[in-house]
């Protein structure tokens, strides 16, 4: 769940999710959201009605959710008015679902929902998580971190990240890191695997990255950029499409097992040099 502050003249986005359908063709994902009433009822385990036209009404989960299709733009976008029966009278939200075709042939879906009554944000967010799990989408989050390495050069950081011995030391488990574009890597006794997509010496590392317990075929993209700043090196880290329920573990693993240990090693090296 992503809560954003209201700004003057704008609506707040109370719910924001990115969902990946990696084994489903783009056009099929769009129609999955506009599927037949019988299929919707089966997926949600309750009675549903759905008029899949612009202006058409729908009811979901035994009428506990009702709404209207405002815009249905095939393979591109769905815009709906949406409300739960337990919300205060005359209150409704706006749901926007955007579909983007991936190079892999799958589909990335971005869902945002604004104007959800505050006491019902978590419950509504949980409802969407259940819905997309049932239609076999992978809910995902992006991880952004910025780390400062005092008295270190970009070259030192780059070399540490591609050093199998050092990474094994930090992880306290076997790590094998390839040093060429297209080469593969393994962390934590091969429970994490991937390959190098782009390597710019002393400046940038891009990898496709997945853990053994992630949904089958689902990969995230890791981008690490290093630049020299006053007093050391700034590392900017972005990992896109981490499965929602694995986000905290992945975030803590990078911070505790790698960044902090790298900072300590660099500091100790300077002290005893």
PDB file of C-alpha atoms in Angstrom:
ATOM      1  CA  UNK A   1       0.000   0.000   0.000  1.00  0.00           C
ATOM      2  CA  UNK A   2       1.328   3.394  -0.906  1.00  0.00           C
ATOM      3  CA  UNK A   3      -0.122   6.454   0.790  1.00  0.00           C
ATOM      4  CA  UNK A   4       0.627   9.807  -0.801  1.00  0.00           C
ATOM      5  CA  UNK A   5       0.114  13.239   0.681  1.00  0.00           C
ATOM      6  CA  UNK A   6      -2.549  15.478  -0.748  1.00  0.00           C
ATOM      7  CA  UNK A   7      -1.405  18.528  -2.652  1.00  0.00           C
ATOM      8  CA  UNK A   8      -3.517  21.515  -3.432  1.00  0.00           C
ATOM      9  CA  UNK A   9      -5.578  20.902  -6.560  1.00  0.00           C
ATOM     10  CA  UNK A  10      -4.818  17.156  -6.715  1.00  0.00           C
ATOM     11  CA  UNK A  11      -6.415  13.972  -5.436  1.00  0.00           C
ATOM     12  CA  UNK A  12      -4.599  11.647  -3.093  1.00  0.00           C
ATOM     13  CA  UNK A  13      -3.747   8.151  -4.299  1.00  0.00           C
ATOM     14  CA  UNK A  14      -4.766   5.941  -1.407  1.00  0.00           C
ATOM     15  CA  UNK A  15      -3.830   2.661  -3.099  1.00  0.00           C
ATOM     16  CA  UNK A  16      -1.159   1.995  -5.700  1.00  0.00           C
ATOM     17  CA  UNK A  17      -0.037  -1.418  -6.948  1.00  0.00           C
ATOM     18  CA  UNK A  18       2.064  -2.797  -9.784  1.00  0.00           C
ATOM     19  CA  UNK A  19       1.109  -6.291 -10.906  1.00  0.00           C
ATOM     20  CA  UNK A  20       2.945  -8.522 -13.369  1.00  0.00           C
ATOM     21  CA  UNK A  21       1.436 -11.195 -15.587  1.00  0.00           C
ATOM     22  CA  UNK A  22       4.559 -12.737 -17.065  1.00  0.00           C
ATOM     23  CA  UNK A  23       3.016 -15.814 -18.656  1.00  0.00           C
ATOM     24  CA  UNK A  24      -0.163 -14.180 -19.981  1.00  0.00           C
ATOM     25  CA  UNK A  25      -0.370 -12.343 -23.287  1.00  0.00           C
ATOM     26  CA  UNK A  26      -1.083  -8.617 -23.121  1.00  0.00           C
ATOM     27  CA  UNK A  27      -4.531  -8.741 -24.734  1.00  0.00           C
ATOM     28  CA  UNK A  28      -5.593 -11.612 -22.473  1.00  0.00           C
ATOM     29  CA  UNK A  29      -4.781  -9.636 -19.311  1.00  0.00           C
ATOM     30  CA  UNK A  30      -7.085  -6.812 -20.392  1.00  0.00           C
ATOM     31  CA  UNK A  31      -9.956  -9.196 -20.974  1.00  0.00           C
ATOM     32  CA  UNK A  32      -9.167 -10.962 -17.704  1.00  0.00           C
ATOM     33  CA  UNK A  33     -10.272  -7.793 -15.928  1.00  0.00           C
ATOM     34  CA  UNK A  34     -13.475  -7.741 -18.021  1.00  0.00           C
ATOM     35  CA  UNK A  35     -14.163 -11.442 -17.886  1.00  0.00           C
ATOM     36  CA  UNK A  36     -17.557 -13.106 -17.880  1.00  0.00           C
ATOM     37  CA  UNK A  37     -19.779 -12.933 -14.830  1.00  0.00           C
ATOM     38  CA  UNK A  38     -19.449 -16.688 -14.316  1.00  0.00           C
ATOM     39  CA  UNK A  39     -15.644 -16.535 -14.358  1.00  0.00           C
ATOM     40  CA  UNK A  40     -15.555 -13.526 -12.036  1.00  0.00           C
ATOM     41  CA  UNK A  41     -17.909 -15.262  -9.626  1.00  0.00           C
ATOM     42  CA  UNK A  42     -15.703 -18.357  -9.658  1.00  0.00           C
ATOM     43  CA  UNK A  43     -12.506 -16.357  -9.115  1.00  0.00           C
ATOM     44  CA  UNK A  44     -13.914 -14.337  -6.230  1.00  0.00           C
ATOM     45  CA  UNK A  45     -16.000 -17.139  -4.752  1.00  0.00           C
ATOM     46  CA  UNK A  46     -19.182 -15.042  -4.705  1.00  0.00           C
ATOM     47  CA  UNK A  47     -21.897 -13.692  -6.994  1.00  0.00           C
ATOM     48  CA  UNK A  48     -20.819 -11.007  -9.494  1.00  0.00           C
ATOM     49  CA  UNK A  49     -22.422  -9.098 -12.335  1.00  0.00           C
ATOM     50  CA  UNK A  50     -20.449  -7.180 -14.954  1.00  0.00           C
ATOM     51  CA  UNK A  51     -21.543  -5.105 -17.950  1.00  0.00           C
ATOM     52  CA  UNK A  52     -18.312  -4.770 -19.961  1.00  0.00           C
ATOM     53  CA  UNK A  53     -19.233  -1.608 -21.854  1.00  0.00           C
ATOM     54  CA  UNK A  54     -18.504   2.077 -21.296  1.00  0.00           C
ATOM     55  CA  UNK A  55     -21.071   3.237 -18.752  1.00  0.00           C
ATOM     56  CA  UNK A  56     -21.884  -0.347 -17.743  1.00  0.00           C
ATOM     57  CA  UNK A  57     -22.467  -1.165 -14.084  1.00  0.00           C
ATOM     58  CA  UNK A  58     -20.921  -3.984 -12.069  1.00  0.00           C
ATOM     59  CA  UNK A  59     -21.393  -5.678  -8.698  1.00  0.00           C
ATOM     60  CA  UNK A  60     -18.758  -7.856  -7.048  1.00  0.00           C
ATOM     61  CA  UNK A  61     -18.704 -10.191  -4.046  1.00  0.00           C
ATOM     62  CA  UNK A  62     -22.458 -10.458  -3.474  1.00  0.00           C
ATOM     63  CA  UNK A  63     -22.877  -6.712  -4.129  1.00  0.00           C
ATOM     64  CA  UNK A  64     -20.437  -5.738  -1.393  1.00  0.00           C
ATOM     65  CA  UNK A  65     -18.645  -3.772  -4.144  1.00  0.00           C
ATOM     66  CA  UNK A  66     -20.491  -1.806  -6.807  1.00  0.00           C
ATOM     67  CA  UNK A  67     -19.459   0.605  -9.526  1.00  0.00           C
ATOM     68  CA  UNK A  68     -19.552   1.764 -13.120  1.00  0.00           C
ATOM     69  CA  UNK A  69     -17.125   1.581 -16.042  1.00  0.00           C
ATOM     70  CA  UNK A  70     -16.260   5.141 -17.025  1.00  0.00           C
ATOM     71  CA  UNK A  71     -13.669   4.342 -19.725  1.00  0.00           C
ATOM     72  CA  UNK A  72     -12.739   1.001 -21.280  1.00  0.00           C
ATOM     73  CA  UNK A  73      -9.873   1.517 -23.728  1.00  0.00           C
ATOM     74  CA  UNK A  74      -8.961  -1.909 -25.042  1.00  0.00           C
ATOM     75  CA  UNK A  75      -5.516  -3.195 -24.023  1.00  0.00           C
ATOM     76  CA  UNK A  76      -4.638   0.244 -22.606  1.00  0.00           C
ATOM     77  CA  UNK A  77      -6.759   1.514 -19.719  1.00  0.00           C
ATOM     78  CA  UNK A  78      -9.792   0.966 -17.496  1.00  0.00           C
ATOM     79  CA  UNK A  79     -11.332   3.795 -15.446  1.00  0.00           C
ATOM     80  CA  UNK A  80     -14.094   3.003 -12.958  1.00  0.00           C
ATOM     81  CA  UNK A  81     -16.121   4.510 -10.176  1.00  0.00           C
ATOM     82  CA  UNK A  82     -15.914   2.031  -7.294  1.00  0.00           C
ATOM     83  CA  UNK A  83     -17.393   1.797  -3.810  1.00  0.00           C
ATOM     84  CA  UNK A  84     -17.889  -0.711  -1.031  1.00  0.00           C
ATOM     85  CA  UNK A  85     -21.327  -1.109   0.502  1.00  0.00           C
ATOM     86  CA  UNK A  86     -19.962  -0.439   4.003  1.00  0.00           C
ATOM     87  CA  UNK A  87     -18.622   2.987   3.053  1.00  0.00           C
ATOM     88  CA  UNK A  88     -20.532   6.101   4.132  1.00  0.00           C
ATOM     89  CA  UNK A  89     -23.459   6.948   1.868  1.00  0.00           C
ATOM     90  CA  UNK A  90     -22.667   8.870  -1.343  1.00  0.00           C
ATOM     91  CA  UNK A  91     -18.925   8.175  -1.068  1.00  0.00           C
ATOM     92  CA  UNK A  92     -17.161   6.537  -4.009  1.00  0.00           C
ATOM     93  CA  UNK A  93     -13.611   6.210  -5.273  1.00  0.00           C
ATOM     94  CA  UNK A  94     -11.953   6.234  -8.682  1.00  0.00           C
ATOM     95  CA  UNK A  95     -10.025   3.193  -9.902  1.00  0.00           C
ATOM     96  CA  UNK A  96      -7.569   3.446 -12.784  1.00  0.00           C
ATOM     97  CA  UNK A  97      -5.957   0.343 -14.282  1.00  0.00           C
ATOM     98  CA  UNK A  98      -3.258   0.806 -16.934  1.00  0.00           C
ATOM     99  CA  UNK A  99      -1.858  -2.040 -19.061  1.00  0.00           C
ATOM    100  CA  UNK A 100       1.651  -2.004 -20.518  1.00  0.00           C
ATOM    101  CA  UNK A 101       3.038  -4.730 -22.742  1.00  0.00           C
ATOM    102  CA  UNK A 102       6.408  -6.142 -21.669  1.00  0.00           C
ATOM    103  CA  UNK A 103       9.165  -7.127 -24.072  1.00  0.00           C
ATOM    104  CA  UNK A 104       8.844 -10.657 -22.692  1.00  0.00           C
ATOM    105  CA  UNK A 105       5.274 -10.855 -24.011  1.00  0.00           C
ATOM    106  CA  UNK A 106       3.727 -10.515 -20.563  1.00  0.00           C
ATOM    107  CA  UNK A 107       1.935  -7.509 -19.117  1.00  0.00           C
ATOM    108  CA  UNK A 108       2.601  -4.955 -16.403  1.00  0.00           C
ATOM    109  CA  UNK A 109      -0.556  -3.632 -14.752  1.00  0.00           C
ATOM    110  CA  UNK A 110      -0.598  -0.464 -12.666  1.00  0.00           C
ATOM    111  CA  UNK A 111      -3.602   0.050 -10.411  1.00  0.00           C
ATOM    112  CA  UNK A 112      -4.331   3.269  -8.549  1.00  0.00           C
ATOM    113  CA  UNK A 113      -7.365   4.104  -6.436  1.00  0.00           C
ATOM    114  CA  UNK A 114      -8.135   7.553  -5.074  1.00  0.00           C
ATOM    115  CA  UNK A 115     -10.659   8.914  -2.567  1.00  0.00           C
ATOM    116  CA  UNK A 116     -11.006   5.772  -0.473  1.00  0.00           C
ATOM    117  CA  UNK A 117     -12.461   6.694   2.944  1.00  0.00           C
ATOM    118  CA  UNK A 118      -9.510   6.629   5.320  1.00  0.00           C
ATOM    119  CA  UNK A 119     -10.863   3.995   7.758  1.00  0.00           C
ATOM    120  CA  UNK A 120     -11.279   1.586   4.822  1.00  0.00           C
ATOM    121  CA  UNK A 121      -7.935   2.011   3.022  1.00  0.00           C
ATOM    122  CA  UNK A 122      -6.267  -1.103   4.436  1.00  0.00           C
ATOM    123  CA  UNK A 123      -9.319  -3.298   3.910  1.00  0.00           C
ATOM    124  CA  UNK A 124      -9.698  -2.087   0.320  1.00  0.00           C
ATOM    125  CA  UNK A 125      -5.988  -2.603  -0.298  1.00  0.00           C
ATOM    126  CA  UNK A 126      -6.272  -6.175   1.014  1.00  0.00           C
ATOM    127  CA  UNK A 127      -9.252  -6.756  -1.302  1.00  0.00           C
ATOM    128  CA  UNK A 128      -7.145  -5.878  -4.354  1.00  0.00           C
ATOM    129  CA  UNK A 129      -4.280  -8.067  -3.196  1.00  0.00           C
ATOM    130  CA  UNK A 130      -6.667 -11.017  -2.912  1.00  0.00           C
ATOM    131  CA  UNK A 131      -8.175 -10.268  -6.335  1.00  0.00           C
ATOM    132  CA  UNK A 132      -4.874 -10.162  -8.187  1.00  0.00           C
ATOM    133  CA  UNK A 133      -3.568 -13.232  -6.395  1.00  0.00           C
ATOM    134  CA  UNK A 134      -6.620 -15.154  -7.564  1.00  0.00           C
ATOM    135  CA  UNK A 135      -6.101 -14.118 -11.182  1.00  0.00           C
ATOM    136  CA  UNK A 136      -2.441 -15.195 -10.828  1.00  0.00           C
ATOM    137  CA  UNK A 137      -0.866 -11.785 -11.062  1.00  0.00           C
ATOM    138  CA  UNK A 138       2.304 -11.011  -9.095  1.00  0.00           C
ATOM    139  CA  UNK A 139       1.929  -7.918  -6.939  1.00  0.00           C
ATOM    140  CA  UNK A 140       5.239  -6.124  -6.765  1.00  0.00           C
ATOM    141  CA  UNK A 141       7.013  -3.141  -5.253  1.00  0.00           C
ATOM    142  CA  UNK A 142      10.115  -1.208  -6.231  1.00  0.00           C
ATOM    143  CA  UNK A 143      12.991  -0.735  -3.779  1.00  0.00           C
ATOM    144  CA  UNK A 144      15.000   2.501  -3.828  1.00  0.00           C
ATOM    145  CA  UNK A 145      18.083   2.946  -1.627  1.00  0.00           C
ATOM    146  CA  UNK A 146      20.915   5.465  -1.536  1.00  0.00           C
ATOM    147  CA  UNK A 147      24.144   4.600   0.266  1.00  0.00           C
ATOM    148  CA  UNK A 148      27.231   6.714   0.959  1.00  0.00           C
ATOM    149  CA  UNK A 149      30.634   5.036   1.187  1.00  0.00           C
ATOM    150  CA  UNK A 150      33.052   7.356   2.943  1.00  0.00           C
ATOM    151  CA  UNK A 151      36.574   7.632   1.521  1.00  0.00           C
ATOM    152  CA  UNK A 152      35.824   5.033  -1.162  1.00  0.00           C
ATOM    153  CA  UNK A 153      36.099   5.366  -4.917  1.00  0.00           C
ATOM    154  CA  UNK A 154      33.490   4.117  -7.424  1.00  0.00           C
ATOM    155  CA  UNK A 155      36.125   1.632  -8.602  1.00  0.00           C
ATOM    156  CA  UNK A 156      36.370   0.057  -5.131  1.00  0.00           C
ATOM    157  CA  UNK A 157      32.593  -0.316  -4.844  1.00  0.00           C
ATOM    158  CA  UNK A 158      32.260  -1.741  -8.341  1.00  0.00           C
ATOM    159  CA  UNK A 159      34.979  -4.310  -7.663  1.00  0.00           C
ATOM    160  CA  UNK A 160      33.459  -5.365  -4.329  1.00  0.00           C
ATOM    161  CA  UNK A 161      30.069  -6.014  -5.943  1.00  0.00           C
ATOM    162  CA  UNK A 162      31.617  -8.299  -8.565  1.00  0.00           C
ATOM    163  CA  UNK A 163      33.966 -10.120  -6.183  1.00  0.00           C
ATOM    164  CA  UNK A 164      32.674 -13.627  -5.434  1.00  0.00           C
ATOM    165  CA  UNK A 165      34.906 -14.021  -2.366  1.00  0.00           C
ATOM    166  CA  UNK A 166      33.800 -10.727  -0.812  1.00  0.00           C
ATOM    167  CA  UNK A 167      30.115 -11.330  -1.538  1.00  0.00           C
ATOM    168  CA  UNK A 168      30.382 -14.796   0.022  1.00  0.00           C
ATOM    169  CA  UNK A 169      31.936 -13.201   3.105  1.00  0.00           C
ATOM    170  CA  UNK A 170      29.126 -10.648   3.428  1.00  0.00           C
ATOM    171  CA  UNK A 171      26.318 -13.148   2.824  1.00  0.00           C
ATOM    172  CA  UNK A 172      27.933 -15.916   4.931  1.00  0.00           C
ATOM    173  CA  UNK A 173      26.860 -18.276   2.153  1.00  0.00           C
ATOM    174  CA  UNK A 174      28.366 -19.211  -1.183  1.00  0.00           C
ATOM    175  CA  UNK A 175      28.137 -16.549  -3.893  1.00  0.00           C
ATOM    176  CA  UNK A 176      29.377 -16.772  -7.475  1.00  0.00           C
ATOM    177  CA  UNK A 177      29.389 -13.534  -9.461  1.00  0.00           C
ATOM    178  CA  UNK A 178      30.078 -13.403 -13.195  1.00  0.00           C
ATOM    179  CA  UNK A 179      32.044 -10.436 -14.487  1.00  0.00           C
ATOM    180  CA  UNK A 180      30.791 -10.236 -18.063  1.00  0.00           C
ATOM    181  CA  UNK A 181      27.583  -9.049 -19.716  1.00  0.00           C
ATOM    182  CA  UNK A 182      25.304 -12.065 -20.056  1.00  0.00           C
ATOM    183  CA  UNK A 183      27.164 -14.049 -17.399  1.00  0.00           C
ATOM    184  CA  UNK A 184      25.179 -15.555 -14.541  1.00  0.00           C
ATOM    185  CA  UNK A 185      25.461 -15.133 -10.777  1.00  0.00           C
ATOM    186  CA  UNK A 186      24.288 -17.046  -7.709  1.00  0.00           C
ATOM    187  CA  UNK A 187      23.866 -15.795  -4.131  1.00  0.00           C
ATOM    188  CA  UNK A 188      23.117 -17.646  -0.917  1.00  0.00           C
ATOM    189  CA  UNK A 189      23.979 -21.153  -2.127  1.00  0.00           C
ATOM    190  CA  UNK A 190      22.078 -20.611  -5.386  1.00  0.00           C
ATOM    191  CA  UNK A 191      18.780 -19.656  -3.724  1.00  0.00           C
ATOM    192  CA  UNK A 192      19.128 -16.355  -5.614  1.00  0.00           C
ATOM    193  CA  UNK A 193      20.048 -16.450  -9.290  1.00  0.00           C
ATOM    194  CA  UNK A 194      20.314 -14.045 -12.187  1.00  0.00           C
ATOM    195  CA  UNK A 195      22.483 -12.629 -14.936  1.00  0.00           C
ATOM    196  CA  UNK A 196      24.318  -9.432 -15.753  1.00  0.00           C
ATOM    197  CA  UNK A 197      22.471  -7.326 -18.317  1.00  0.00           C
ATOM    198  CA  UNK A 198      24.718  -4.259 -18.413  1.00  0.00           C
ATOM    199  CA  UNK A 199      28.139  -3.502 -16.924  1.00  0.00           C
ATOM    200  CA  UNK A 200      29.756  -0.075 -17.140  1.00  0.00           C
ATOM    201  CA  UNK A 201      33.110  -0.260 -15.368  1.00  0.00           C
ATOM    202  CA  UNK A 202      33.153   1.719 -12.097  1.00  0.00           C
ATOM    203  CA  UNK A 203      29.777   3.276 -12.876  1.00  0.00           C
ATOM    204  CA  UNK A 204      26.817   0.932 -13.392  1.00  0.00           C
ATOM    205  CA  UNK A 205      25.604  -2.648 -12.890  1.00  0.00           C
ATOM    206  CA  UNK A 206      22.238  -3.900 -14.210  1.00  0.00           C
ATOM    207  CA  UNK A 207      21.061  -7.420 -13.398  1.00  0.00           C
ATOM    208  CA  UNK A 208      18.030  -9.644 -13.816  1.00  0.00           C
ATOM    209  CA  UNK A 209      17.464 -11.134 -10.372  1.00  0.00           C
ATOM    210  CA  UNK A 210      15.129 -13.688  -8.764  1.00  0.00           C
ATOM    211  CA  UNK A 211      14.877 -15.786  -5.609  1.00  0.00           C
ATOM    212  CA  UNK A 212      14.062 -19.477  -5.521  1.00  0.00           C
ATOM    213  CA  UNK A 213      10.775 -18.993  -3.637  1.00  0.00           C
ATOM    214  CA  UNK A 214       9.401 -16.316  -5.999  1.00  0.00           C
ATOM    215  CA  UNK A 215       6.578 -17.121  -8.431  1.00  0.00           C
ATOM    216  CA  UNK A 216       7.834 -19.155 -11.365  1.00  0.00           C
ATOM    217  CA  UNK A 217       9.429 -17.111 -14.168  1.00  0.00           C
ATOM    218  CA  UNK A 218       9.246 -13.847 -12.195  1.00  0.00           C
ATOM    219  CA  UNK A 219      12.403 -11.711 -12.315  1.00  0.00           C
ATOM    220  CA  UNK A 220      13.160  -8.291 -10.882  1.00  0.00           C
ATOM    221  CA  UNK A 221      15.622  -5.803 -12.359  1.00  0.00           C
ATOM    222  CA  UNK A 222      18.444  -4.436 -10.210  1.00  0.00           C
ATOM    223  CA  UNK A 223      20.199  -1.230 -11.236  1.00  0.00           C
ATOM    224  CA  UNK A 224      23.206  -0.014  -9.239  1.00  0.00           C
ATOM    225  CA  UNK A 225      24.841   3.288 -10.159  1.00  0.00           C
ATOM    226  CA  UNK A 226      27.972   4.692  -8.522  1.00  0.00           C
ATOM    227  CA  UNK A 227      29.354   8.194  -8.693  1.00  0.00           C
ATOM    228  CA  UNK A 228      32.144  10.076  -6.955  1.00  0.00           C
ATOM    229  CA  UNK A 229      30.978  12.785  -4.556  1.00  0.00           C
ATOM    230  CA  UNK A 230      32.723  14.915  -1.971  1.00  0.00           C
ATOM    231  CA  UNK A 231      34.263  12.611   0.624  1.00  0.00           C
ATOM    232  CA  UNK A 232      33.564   9.305  -1.108  1.00  0.00           C
ATOM    233  CA  UNK A 233      31.112   7.499  -3.384  1.00  0.00           C
ATOM    234  CA  UNK A 234      27.345   7.664  -3.619  1.00  0.00           C
ATOM    235  CA  UNK A 235      25.581   4.454  -4.637  1.00  0.00           C
ATOM    236  CA  UNK A 236      22.040   4.662  -6.004  1.00  0.00           C
ATOM    237  CA  UNK A 237      20.171   1.381  -5.928  1.00  0.00           C
ATOM    238  CA  UNK A 238      16.889   0.489  -7.648  1.00  0.00           C
ATOM    239  CA  UNK A 239      15.250  -2.929  -7.689  1.00  0.00           C
ATOM    240  CA  UNK A 240      12.072  -3.115  -9.755  1.00  0.00           C
ATOM    241  CA  UNK A 241       9.276  -5.674  -9.351  1.00  0.00           C
ATOM    242  CA  UNK A 242      10.001  -7.372  -6.014  1.00  0.00           C
ATOM    243  CA  UNK A 243       7.034  -9.598  -5.065  1.00  0.00           C
ATOM    244  CA  UNK A 244       4.976  -7.724  -2.499  1.00  0.00           C
ATOM    245  CA  UNK A 245       5.289 -10.338   0.269  1.00  0.00           C
ATOM    246  CA  UNK A 246       9.080 -10.540  -0.174  1.00  0.00           C
ATOM    247  CA  UNK A 247       9.769  -6.806  -0.172  1.00  0.00           C
ATOM    248  CA  UNK A 248      10.795  -6.408   3.463  1.00  0.00           C
ATOM    249  CA  UNK A 249      13.147  -9.399   3.373  1.00  0.00           C
ATOM    250  CA  UNK A 250      14.858  -8.191   0.188  1.00  0.00           C
ATOM    251  CA  UNK A 251      15.205  -4.646   1.526  1.00  0.00           C
ATOM    252  CA  UNK A 252      16.719  -5.782   4.821  1.00  0.00           C
ATOM    253  CA  UNK A 253      19.047  -8.241   3.078  1.00  0.00           C
ATOM    254  CA  UNK A 254      20.620  -5.539   0.934  1.00  0.00           C
ATOM    255  CA  UNK A 255      20.927  -3.110   3.832  1.00  0.00           C
ATOM    256  CA  UNK A 256      22.158  -5.421   6.589  1.00  0.00           C
ATOM    257  CA  UNK A 257      24.082  -8.083   4.708  1.00  0.00           C
ATOM    258  CA  UNK A 258      25.719  -5.988   2.021  1.00  0.00           C
ATOM    259  CA  UNK A 259      25.701  -2.189   2.354  1.00  0.00           C
ATOM    260  CA  UNK A 260      26.524  -2.056   6.070  1.00  0.00           C
ATOM    261  CA  UNK A 261      29.206  -4.751   5.794  1.00  0.00           C
ATOM    262  CA  UNK A 262      30.771  -3.050   2.785  1.00  0.00           C
ATOM    263  CA  UNK A 263      30.839   0.257   4.679  1.00  0.00           C
ATOM    264  CA  UNK A 264      32.469  -1.438   7.680  1.00  0.00           C
ATOM    265  CA  UNK A 265      35.094  -3.191   5.576  1.00  0.00           C
ATOM    266  CA  UNK A 266      36.042   0.031   3.805  1.00  0.00           C
ATOM    267  CA  UNK A 267      36.264   1.866   7.127  1.00  0.00           C
ATOM    268  CA  UNK A 268      38.382  -0.888   8.693  1.00  0.00           C
ATOM    269  CA  UNK A 269      40.666  -0.940   5.679  1.00  0.00           C
ATOM    270  CA  UNK A 270      41.326   2.777   6.057  1.00  0.00           C
ATOM    271  CA  UNK A 271      41.929   2.505   9.817  1.00  0.00           C
ATOM    272  CA  UNK A 272      44.497  -0.265   9.505  1.00  0.00           C
ATOM    273  CA  UNK A 273      46.119   0.953   6.292  1.00  0.00           C
TER     274      UNK A 273
END
